[in-house]
Amino acid sequence: IVYDESGDQRPNNLNDGADITGVGTTFDQVNDDGIANVADPEQNLNANDGVGDDGESNVVPITVTVIPPSAGDLLNGPNGTIGAIGPVDNNDDFTNVAAPVAVADVGVQGSTAGTPASVTITNTVGVPATTANQLDTITLLPLTQTEANDAADLLDDGTANTSAGTYGPTLPDGTIVTITHNGNSAEYTVVGGAYTLTNGATVVVGTITPGNEENYTVEVELPTGTPQIQGFEVPIAAFVDNDSNSLFTPATESIANITVDRVYTGFMTLLKEFSLDGGTTFVSTPDDAPPGADILYRISYQNISEAATGNMAGSVLLNANNFTLLEDGNAGTNNWAGTTLHQNGTTASAGTVEYFNVAAPLGATDPASETTGPSAVTVYRNNVGTVAPQATGNMTFTRQIQ
């Protein structure tokens, strides 16, 4: 028995006057497939005015609105912050970290001594809850400086090569970048300024539904001889791989977002200078001075890492925490501890200065305040505290030649 659900007063496919006990039904269980007969005499849609055994066709148009994804439907950023903002927009947000160099190899800015330690950074890729549909074949790739600049131009305004360049510098050859998600890794080696896949397979995160996120890691191993006190960038693109070829083509694969993992091989610069007898001109090279002359030493510092400009919400800055200046008159090539005496007038841009008359500073001997000069101070320690990115400061102290 076929019951009518169209809203009229009679069951479908029954002759007028027939009851619903099965008598008089013309329903064919084999051939009747539930699709309305196009030759049905009912032409007035939903009128239910058919007579006899003519069924009443009730047609309800169903309109499906497909909302295509947009670039903002996929976001890629620092750990737990997919919507982070950088200096320009959400295609240059960043995570800044430091790769330590062995103490014995630490040198001046640009020194190529030693091998920086490898660092691992956690990023997050996700689909905002406001997105209409899930995104599939989400793929992760590292980009060179040129690729990242070109991609950002296309993603931002659809036009290639219009920006002055946001990313850089180029990674040194021999750098190894490994992207890992859920145990799947792709290892890339920089050769001739380009990435070569040397182990594993391109990392495909796969499908992410609206409101969900996935973490992945990026390990960066800079080679021996990488210049010190400098930042090196690894832009990572997350994109919907429309053609499943594991290549990022921003002109046609615009559902994409870039985040930057920036590694600094040291990020604090130091400069020691001096002036004689109250002079205002500081120099960093040795000079002759007679007994009784005062030497004003100035030790300056700066955090060279990228500073916050504008909004930059969610990007990870690199502060120098618990930063301390330690100047020992008997250490290294210093010889002023045994040939000069401390004079009053020590200054510091931030924090406090402690004075020691021992070979190495011991906390138990810290004086409460500056000792009265002339005195035999051999070590100055400036407990600065936190130095924000691009911030500068200095400590000065005066010595009298004996």
CSV table of C-alpha atoms in Angstrom, one decimal:
chain,number,residue,atom,x,y,z
A,1,ILE,CA,0.0,0.0,0.0
A,2,VAL,CA,1.4,3.4,-1.0
A,3,TYR,CA,0.3,6.3,1.2
A,4,ASP,CA,0.2,9.8,-0.1
A,5,GLU,CA,2.3,12.3,1.7
A,6,SER,CA,1.6,15.3,-0.6
A,7,GLY,CA,-1.1,16.8,1.7
A,8,ASP,CA,-4.2,16.0,-0.3
A,9,GLN,CA,-7.1,13.9,0.9
A,10,ARG,CA,-6.5,10.8,-1.2
A,11,PRO,CA,-3.7,8.3,-1.4
A,12,ASN,CA,-1.6,8.2,-4.5
A,13,ASN,CA,-2.2,5.6,-7.2
A,14,LEU,CA,-5.7,4.6,-5.9
A,15,ASN,CA,-8.9,4.9,-8.0
A,16,ASP,CA,-11.4,7.3,-6.7
A,17,GLY,CA,-13.6,5.7,-4.1
A,18,ALA,CA,-11.1,2.9,-3.4
A,19,ASP,CA,-10.1,2.4,0.2
A,20,ILE,CA,-6.5,1.9,1.4
A,21,THR,CA,-6.7,-1.8,2.0
A,22,GLY,CA,-4.9,-2.6,-1.1
A,23,VAL,CA,-7.9,-3.0,-3.4
A,24,GLY,CA,-7.6,-1.0,-6.6
A,25,THR,CA,-4.0,0.1,-6.2
A,26,THR,CA,-2.0,0.3,-9.4
A,27,PHE,CA,1.4,0.5,-7.7
A,28,ASP,CA,3.9,-1.7,-9.4
A,29,GLN,CA,6.6,-2.8,-6.9
A,30,VAL,CA,9.0,-3.7,-9.7
A,31,ASN,CA,8.6,-0.8,-12.2
A,32,ASP,CA,7.5,2.1,-10.1
A,33,ASP,CA,10.6,3.9,-8.9
A,34,GLY,CA,9.0,6.9,-7.2
A,35,ILE,CA,9.9,9.3,-10.0
A,36,ALA,CA,7.0,11.4,-11.2
A,37,ASN,CA,5.7,10.5,-14.7
A,38,VAL,CA,6.5,13.4,-17.0
A,39,ALA,CA,3.3,12.5,-19.0
A,40,ASP,CA,1.1,12.9,-15.9
A,41,PRO,CA,-1.9,15.1,-16.9
A,42,GLU,CA,-1.4,17.2,-13.8
A,43,GLN,CA,0.1,20.4,-15.0
A,44,ASN,CA,-0.9,22.7,-12.2
A,45,LEU,CA,1.9,22.1,-9.7
A,46,ASN,CA,0.9,21.2,-6.2
A,47,ALA,CA,-2.8,21.8,-7.0
A,48,ASN,CA,-3.7,18.2,-6.1
A,49,ASP,CA,-6.6,18.3,-8.6
A,50,GLY,CA,-6.0,15.0,-10.4
A,51,VAL,CA,-8.9,12.7,-10.8
A,52,GLY,CA,-9.3,9.0,-11.1
A,53,ASP,CA,-6.1,7.1,-11.1
A,54,ASP,CA,-4.0,10.1,-12.1
A,55,GLY,CA,-1.4,10.8,-9.4
A,56,GLU,CA,-0.8,14.3,-8.2
A,57,SER,CA,2.7,15.5,-8.9
A,58,ASN,CA,3.9,17.8,-6.2
A,59,VAL,CA,7.1,19.5,-7.4
A,60,VAL,CA,9.4,21.3,-4.9
A,61,PRO,CA,12.4,23.0,-6.4
A,62,ILE,CA,15.5,22.5,-4.3
A,63,THR,CA,18.2,25.2,-4.7
A,64,VAL,CA,21.7,24.3,-3.5
A,65,THR,CA,23.9,27.3,-2.9
A,66,VAL,CA,27.6,26.4,-3.1
A,67,ILE,CA,29.9,28.8,-1.2
A,68,PRO,CA,33.4,28.6,-2.7
A,69,PRO,CA,36.3,28.7,-0.2
A,70,SER,CA,38.3,31.9,0.1
A,71,ALA,CA,41.9,32.6,1.1
A,72,GLY,CA,40.8,33.4,4.6
A,73,ASP,CA,39.3,29.9,5.1
A,74,LEU,CA,42.8,28.4,5.7
A,75,LEU,CA,45.1,30.0,8.3
A,76,ASN,CA,48.7,29.0,9.2
A,77,GLY,CA,50.5,30.6,12.1
A,78,PRO,CA,52.5,30.2,15.3
A,79,ASN,CA,51.7,27.5,17.9
A,80,GLY,CA,48.0,27.8,18.8
A,81,THR,CA,47.5,31.1,16.9
A,82,ILE,CA,46.4,30.5,13.3
A,83,GLY,CA,45.2,34.1,12.9
A,84,ALA,CA,48.5,35.7,13.9
A,85,ILE,CA,49.5,39.0,12.2
A,86,GLY,CA,52.9,40.1,11.0
A,87,PRO,CA,54.3,43.4,9.9
A,88,VAL,CA,52.0,43.4,6.8
A,89,ASP,CA,49.2,40.8,7.3
A,90,ASN,CA,48.6,37.2,8.1
A,91,ASN,CA,51.0,36.0,5.4
A,92,ASP,CA,54.1,37.2,7.2
A,93,ASP,CA,53.3,36.4,10.9
A,94,PHE,CA,56.3,34.7,12.5
A,95,THR,CA,57.9,32.8,15.3
A,96,ASN,CA,61.3,34.0,16.3
A,97,VAL,CA,63.7,31.6,18.1
A,98,ALA,CA,67.5,31.5,18.9
A,99,ALA,CA,69.9,28.7,17.9
A,100,PRO,CA,72.7,28.7,20.5
A,101,VAL,CA,76.3,28.5,19.5
A,102,ALA,CA,78.9,26.9,21.8
A,103,VAL,CA,80.4,29.4,24.2
A,104,ALA,CA,83.9,28.7,22.8
A,105,ASP,CA,82.7,29.6,19.3
A,106,VAL,CA,80.9,32.8,20.1
A,107,GLY,CA,82.3,35.7,18.2
A,108,VAL,CA,81.5,39.2,16.8
A,109,GLN,CA,78.5,39.7,14.5
A,110,GLY,CA,79.1,37.9,11.3
A,111,SER,CA,81.6,35.5,12.7
A,112,THR,CA,81.4,32.1,11.1
A,113,ALA,CA,82.8,30.0,13.9
A,114,GLY,CA,81.0,26.9,15.1
A,115,THR,CA,77.8,25.1,14.3
A,116,PRO,CA,74.5,26.5,15.6
A,117,ALA,CA,72.3,24.0,17.5
A,118,SER,CA,69.2,22.7,15.7
A,119,VAL,CA,65.9,24.2,16.8
A,120,THR,CA,62.3,22.9,16.6
A,121,ILE,CA,59.3,25.2,16.2
A,122,THR,CA,55.7,24.2,16.5
A,123,ASN,CA,53.2,25.8,14.1
A,124,THR,CA,49.4,25.4,13.8
A,125,VAL,CA,47.3,25.2,10.7
A,126,GLY,CA,43.5,25.4,10.9
A,127,VAL,CA,40.1,26.3,9.3
A,128,PRO,CA,38.2,29.0,11.1
A,129,ALA,CA,34.8,28.1,12.5
A,130,THR,CA,33.2,30.7,10.2
A,131,THR,CA,34.2,28.7,7.1
A,132,ALA,CA,31.3,27.1,5.2
A,133,ASN,CA,33.0,23.8,4.2
A,134,GLN,CA,35.8,21.6,5.2
A,135,LEU,CA,39.1,21.9,3.3
A,136,ASP,CA,40.8,18.8,1.8
A,137,THR,CA,44.4,17.9,0.7
A,138,ILE,CA,45.9,20.6,2.9
A,139,THR,CA,49.7,20.4,2.2
A,140,LEU,CA,52.8,21.9,3.9
A,141,LEU,CA,55.9,23.2,2.0
A,142,PRO,CA,58.9,25.3,2.8
A,143,LEU,CA,59.5,28.3,0.5
A,144,THR,CA,62.6,30.1,-0.6
A,145,GLN,CA,62.8,33.9,-0.2
A,146,THR,CA,61.8,34.5,-3.8
A,147,GLU,CA,59.0,32.0,-3.7
A,148,ALA,CA,57.6,33.5,-0.5
A,149,ASN,CA,57.7,37.0,-1.8
A,150,ASP,CA,56.0,36.0,-5.1
A,151,ALA,CA,53.4,33.9,-3.2
A,152,ALA,CA,52.6,36.7,-0.8
A,153,ASP,CA,52.0,39.2,-3.6
A,154,LEU,CA,49.6,36.8,-5.3
A,155,LEU,CA,47.7,35.9,-2.1
A,156,ASP,CA,47.5,39.5,-1.0
A,157,ASP,CA,46.3,41.2,-4.2
A,158,GLY,CA,46.4,38.7,-7.0
A,159,THR,CA,49.3,40.3,-8.7
A,160,ALA,CA,52.8,38.9,-8.8
A,161,ASN,CA,56.0,40.8,-7.9
A,162,THR,CA,54.5,44.0,-6.7
A,163,SER,CA,56.0,44.1,-3.2
A,164,ALA,CA,59.5,45.3,-2.3
A,165,GLY,CA,60.1,42.0,-0.6
A,166,THR,CA,59.1,40.9,2.9
A,167,TYR,CA,61.2,37.7,3.4
A,168,GLY,CA,64.9,37.0,3.7
A,169,PRO,CA,67.7,36.4,3.8
A,170,THR,CA,68.4,33.3,1.8
A,171,LEU,CA,69.2,30.3,3.9
A,172,PRO,CA,72.8,29.1,3.6
A,173,ASP,CA,73.4,26.0,1.5
A,174,GLY,CA,73.5,22.8,3.7
A,175,THR,CA,70.6,24.0,5.9
A,176,ILE,CA,68.2,21.1,6.7
A,177,VAL,CA,64.5,21.8,7.2
A,178,THR,CA,62.3,19.0,8.4
A,179,ILE,CA,58.5,19.3,8.5
A,180,THR,CA,56.6,16.7,10.6
A,181,HIS,CA,52.9,16.1,11.2
A,182,ASN,CA,51.4,13.1,12.9
A,183,GLY,CA,54.6,11.1,12.5
A,184,ASN,CA,55.0,11.9,8.8
A,185,SER,CA,58.1,13.9,7.9
A,186,ALA,CA,59.6,15.6,4.9
A,187,GLU,CA,63.3,16.5,5.1
A,188,TYR,CA,64.6,19.3,2.8
A,189,THR,CA,68.2,20.3,2.2
A,190,VAL,CA,69.0,23.7,0.8
A,191,VAL,CA,71.2,23.3,-2.3
A,192,GLY,CA,72.0,26.4,-4.5
A,193,GLY,CA,69.4,28.4,-2.6
A,194,ALA,CA,66.6,26.0,-3.3
A,195,TYR,CA,65.0,23.2,-1.4
A,196,THR,CA,65.6,19.6,-2.3
A,197,LEU,CA,63.5,16.8,-0.8
A,198,THR,CA,66.2,14.5,0.6
A,199,ASN,CA,64.1,12.2,2.9
A,200,GLY,CA,60.5,11.3,3.4
A,201,ALA,CA,57.5,12.6,1.4
A,202,THR,CA,55.7,15.9,1.2
A,203,VAL,CA,53.6,16.3,4.3
A,204,VAL,CA,49.9,16.3,3.6
A,205,VAL,CA,47.8,17.3,6.7
A,206,GLY,CA,44.7,16.2,4.7
A,207,THR,CA,41.2,17.3,5.7
A,208,ILE,CA,40.4,19.9,8.3
A,209,THR,CA,36.8,20.7,9.2
A,210,PRO,CA,35.6,24.2,10.2
A,211,GLY,CA,36.7,25.1,13.7
A,212,ASN,CA,39.5,22.6,13.9
A,213,GLU,CA,43.3,22.9,13.9
A,214,GLU,CA,46.4,20.7,13.5
A,215,ASN,CA,49.9,21.2,15.0
A,216,TYR,CA,53.0,20.4,13.1
A,217,THR,CA,56.7,21.0,13.7
A,218,VAL,CA,59.6,22.5,11.7
A,219,GLU,CA,63.1,21.6,12.7
A,220,VAL,CA,65.9,23.9,11.3
A,221,GLU,CA,69.5,22.8,11.3
A,222,LEU,CA,71.8,25.5,10.1
A,223,PRO,CA,75.2,24.4,8.8
A,224,THR,CA,78.7,25.0,10.3
A,225,GLY,CA,79.9,28.4,9.3
A,226,THR,CA,76.6,30.1,9.4
A,227,PRO,CA,77.1,33.8,10.3
A,228,GLN,CA,76.4,34.7,13.9
A,229,ILE,CA,74.0,37.3,15.3
A,230,GLN,CA,71.7,37.2,12.3
A,231,GLY,CA,68.2,35.9,11.5
A,232,PHE,CA,67.4,33.2,8.9
A,233,GLU,CA,63.9,32.7,7.7
A,234,VAL,CA,62.0,29.6,6.8
A,235,PRO,CA,58.6,30.6,5.3
A,236,ILE,CA,56.1,27.7,5.5
A,237,ALA,CA,53.1,27.6,3.1
A,238,ALA,CA,49.9,25.6,4.0
A,239,PHE,CA,47.7,25.3,0.9
A,240,VAL,CA,44.9,23.3,-0.6
A,241,ASP,CA,46.7,21.2,-3.2
A,242,ASN,CA,44.0,21.3,-5.9
A,243,ASP,CA,45.8,19.2,-8.4
A,244,SER,CA,47.4,16.9,-5.8
A,245,ASN,CA,50.9,17.3,-7.4
A,246,SER,CA,52.6,18.4,-4.1
A,247,LEU,CA,53.6,21.7,-5.7
A,248,PHE,CA,52.4,25.1,-4.5
A,249,THR,CA,51.1,27.3,-7.4
A,250,PRO,CA,49.8,30.4,-5.7
A,251,ALA,CA,48.3,31.8,-8.9
A,252,THR,CA,45.8,28.9,-9.0
A,253,GLU,CA,46.0,27.5,-5.4
A,254,SER,CA,45.0,30.7,-3.6
A,255,ILE,CA,43.5,28.8,-0.6
A,256,ALA,CA,46.8,29.2,1.2
A,257,ASN,CA,48.5,31.0,4.1
A,258,ILE,CA,52.2,31.6,5.0
A,259,THR,CA,53.9,31.7,8.4
A,260,VAL,CA,57.6,32.4,9.0
A,261,ASP,CA,59.9,30.4,11.3
A,262,ARG,CA,62.9,32.7,11.9
A,263,VAL,CA,66.0,31.4,13.6
A,264,TYR,CA,68.6,33.7,15.0
A,265,THR,CA,72.2,32.6,15.5
A,266,GLY,CA,72.5,34.9,18.5
A,267,PHE,CA,70.6,38.1,18.7
A,268,MET,CA,72.4,40.4,21.2
A,269,THR,CA,75.2,42.6,20.0
A,270,LEU,CA,77.9,44.1,22.3
A,271,LEU,CA,80.3,47.0,21.7
A,272,LYS,CA,83.0,48.2,24.1
A,273,GLU,CA,84.4,51.7,23.7
A,274,PHE,CA,86.3,54.3,25.7
A,275,SER,CA,87.1,58.0,26.0
A,276,LEU,CA,89.9,59.7,27.9
A,277,ASP,CA,89.7,62.3,30.6
A,278,GLY,CA,86.0,63.2,30.2
A,279,GLY,CA,86.1,63.3,26.5
A,280,THR,CA,82.8,62.9,24.6
A,281,THR,CA,84.3,61.0,21.7
A,282,PHE,CA,84.3,57.2,22.2
A,283,VAL,CA,86.6,54.9,20.2
A,284,SER,CA,87.0,51.2,20.2
A,285,THR,CA,90.7,51.0,19.4
A,286,PRO,CA,93.6,51.3,21.9
A,287,ASP,CA,95.1,54.6,22.7
A,288,ASP,CA,98.0,55.8,24.9
A,289,ALA,CA,97.1,57.4,28.2
A,290,PRO,CA,99.5,58.7,31.0
A,291,PRO,CA,99.2,57.7,34.7
A,292,GLY,CA,96.5,59.7,36.4
A,293,ALA,CA,94.3,59.8,33.3
A,294,ASP,CA,90.7,58.7,33.6
A,295,ILE,CA,89.3,56.2,31.2
A,296,LEU,CA,85.5,56.1,30.7
A,297,TYR,CA,84.4,52.7,29.4
A,298,ARG,CA,81.1,52.3,27.7
A,299,ILE,CA,79.6,48.8,26.9
A,300,SER,CA,76.6,49.1,24.6
A,301,TYR,CA,74.1,46.3,23.7
A,302,GLN,CA,71.2,45.8,21.3
A,303,ASN,CA,68.6,43.1,20.7
A,304,ILE,CA,68.7,42.9,16.9
A,305,SER,CA,65.6,40.6,16.5
A,306,GLU,CA,62.5,41.9,14.8
A,307,ALA,CA,60.4,44.3,16.9
A,308,ALA,CA,56.7,44.6,17.1
A,309,THR,CA,55.3,47.1,14.6
A,310,GLY,CA,51.6,47.9,14.3
A,311,ASN,CA,49.3,45.1,15.4
A,312,MET,CA,51.4,42.0,15.0
A,313,ALA,CA,49.0,40.0,17.2
A,314,GLY,CA,50.0,36.4,17.8
A,315,SER,CA,53.5,36.6,16.3
A,316,VAL,CA,56.2,35.4,18.7
A,317,LEU,CA,58.9,38.0,19.5
A,318,LEU,CA,62.4,37.2,20.9
A,319,ASN,CA,63.1,39.0,24.1
A,320,ALA,CA,66.4,38.8,25.9
A,321,ASN,CA,65.3,37.7,29.4
A,322,ASN,CA,67.5,37.9,32.4
A,323,PHE,CA,70.1,39.7,30.4
A,324,THR,CA,73.4,40.5,32.3
A,325,LEU,CA,76.5,42.4,31.3
A,326,LEU,CA,79.7,41.1,33.0
A,327,GLU,CA,83.0,43.0,32.6
A,328,ASP,CA,86.0,41.4,34.3
A,329,GLY,CA,89.2,43.3,34.3
A,330,ASN,CA,91.3,40.1,34.5
A,331,ALA,CA,89.3,38.1,31.8
A,332,GLY,CA,90.3,37.6,28.2
A,333,THR,CA,92.6,40.3,27.0
A,334,ASN,CA,91.5,42.8,29.7
A,335,ASN,CA,94.3,44.1,31.9
A,336,TRP,CA,92.7,47.1,33.6
A,337,ALA,CA,92.0,45.4,36.9
A,338,GLY,CA,95.7,45.5,37.9
A,339,THR,CA,96.6,48.8,36.3
A,340,THR,CA,93.7,51.1,37.2
A,341,LEU,CA,91.4,52.0,40.1
A,342,HIS,CA,87.6,52.4,40.1
A,343,GLN,CA,86.3,55.9,40.1
A,344,ASN,CA,82.7,57.0,41.1
A,345,GLY,CA,80.1,57.7,38.4
A,346,THR,CA,79.1,54.3,37.1
A,347,THR,CA,75.8,54.4,35.1
A,348,ALA,CA,73.4,51.9,33.6
A,349,SER,CA,70.5,52.3,31.2
A,350,ALA,CA,68.6,49.6,33.0
A,351,GLY,CA,68.9,47.4,36.0
A,352,THR,CA,71.5,47.5,38.8
A,353,VAL,CA,75.3,47.4,38.8
A,354,GLU,CA,77.2,45.3,41.3
A,355,TYR,CA,80.9,45.6,42.1
A,356,PHE,CA,83.4,42.9,43.1
A,357,ASN,CA,87.0,42.8,44.2
A,358,VAL,CA,87.5,39.1,43.5
A,359,ALA,CA,88.6,37.1,40.5
A,360,ALA,CA,85.0,36.0,39.8
A,361,PRO,CA,81.8,37.5,41.1
A,362,LEU,CA,80.3,35.8,44.1
A,363,GLY,CA,76.7,36.7,45.2
A,364,ALA,CA,77.7,36.7,48.9
A,365,THR,CA,80.1,39.6,48.3
A,366,ASP,CA,77.8,41.9,46.4
A,367,PRO,CA,78.0,45.4,48.0
A,368,ALA,CA,74.8,47.3,48.6
A,369,SER,CA,75.9,50.2,46.5
A,370,GLU,CA,78.8,51.6,44.5
A,371,THR,CA,82.0,51.6,46.4
A,372,THR,CA,83.7,54.9,47.0
A,373,GLY,CA,86.5,55.5,44.5
A,374,PRO,CA,89.3,55.2,44.0
A,375,SER,CA,89.0,51.6,44.9
A,376,ALA,CA,90.1,48.2,43.7
A,377,VAL,CA,87.0,47.0,41.9
A,378,THR,CA,87.9,44.2,39.5
A,379,VAL,CA,84.5,43.1,38.2
A,380,TYR,CA,81.3,45.1,37.2
A,381,ARG,CA,78.0,43.2,36.7
A,382,ASN,CA,74.9,45.0,35.3
A,383,ASN,CA,71.8,43.0,35.9
A,384,VAL,CA,69.7,44.4,33.0
A,385,GLY,CA,66.6,42.2,33.0
A,386,THR,CA,64.6,42.0,29.8
A,387,VAL,CA,65.7,43.6,26.6
A,388,ALA,CA,62.9,43.8,24.0
A,389,PRO,CA,63.6,43.4,20.3
A,390,GLN,CA,65.5,46.4,18.8
A,391,ALA,CA,66.0,47.9,22.3
A,392,THR,CA,69.4,49.3,23.2
A,393,GLY,CA,71.2,50.2,26.4
A,394,ASN,CA,74.6,50.6,27.9
A,395,MET,CA,76.7,50.5,31.1
A,396,THR,CA,79.5,53.0,31.7
A,397,PHE,CA,82.3,53.0,34.4
A,398,THR,CA,85.4,55.0,35.0
A,399,ARG,CA,88.9,53.8,35.8
A,400,GLN,CA,92.0,55.9,36.8
A,401,ILE,CA,95.4,54.8,35.4
A,402,GLN,CA,97.9,54.2,38.2
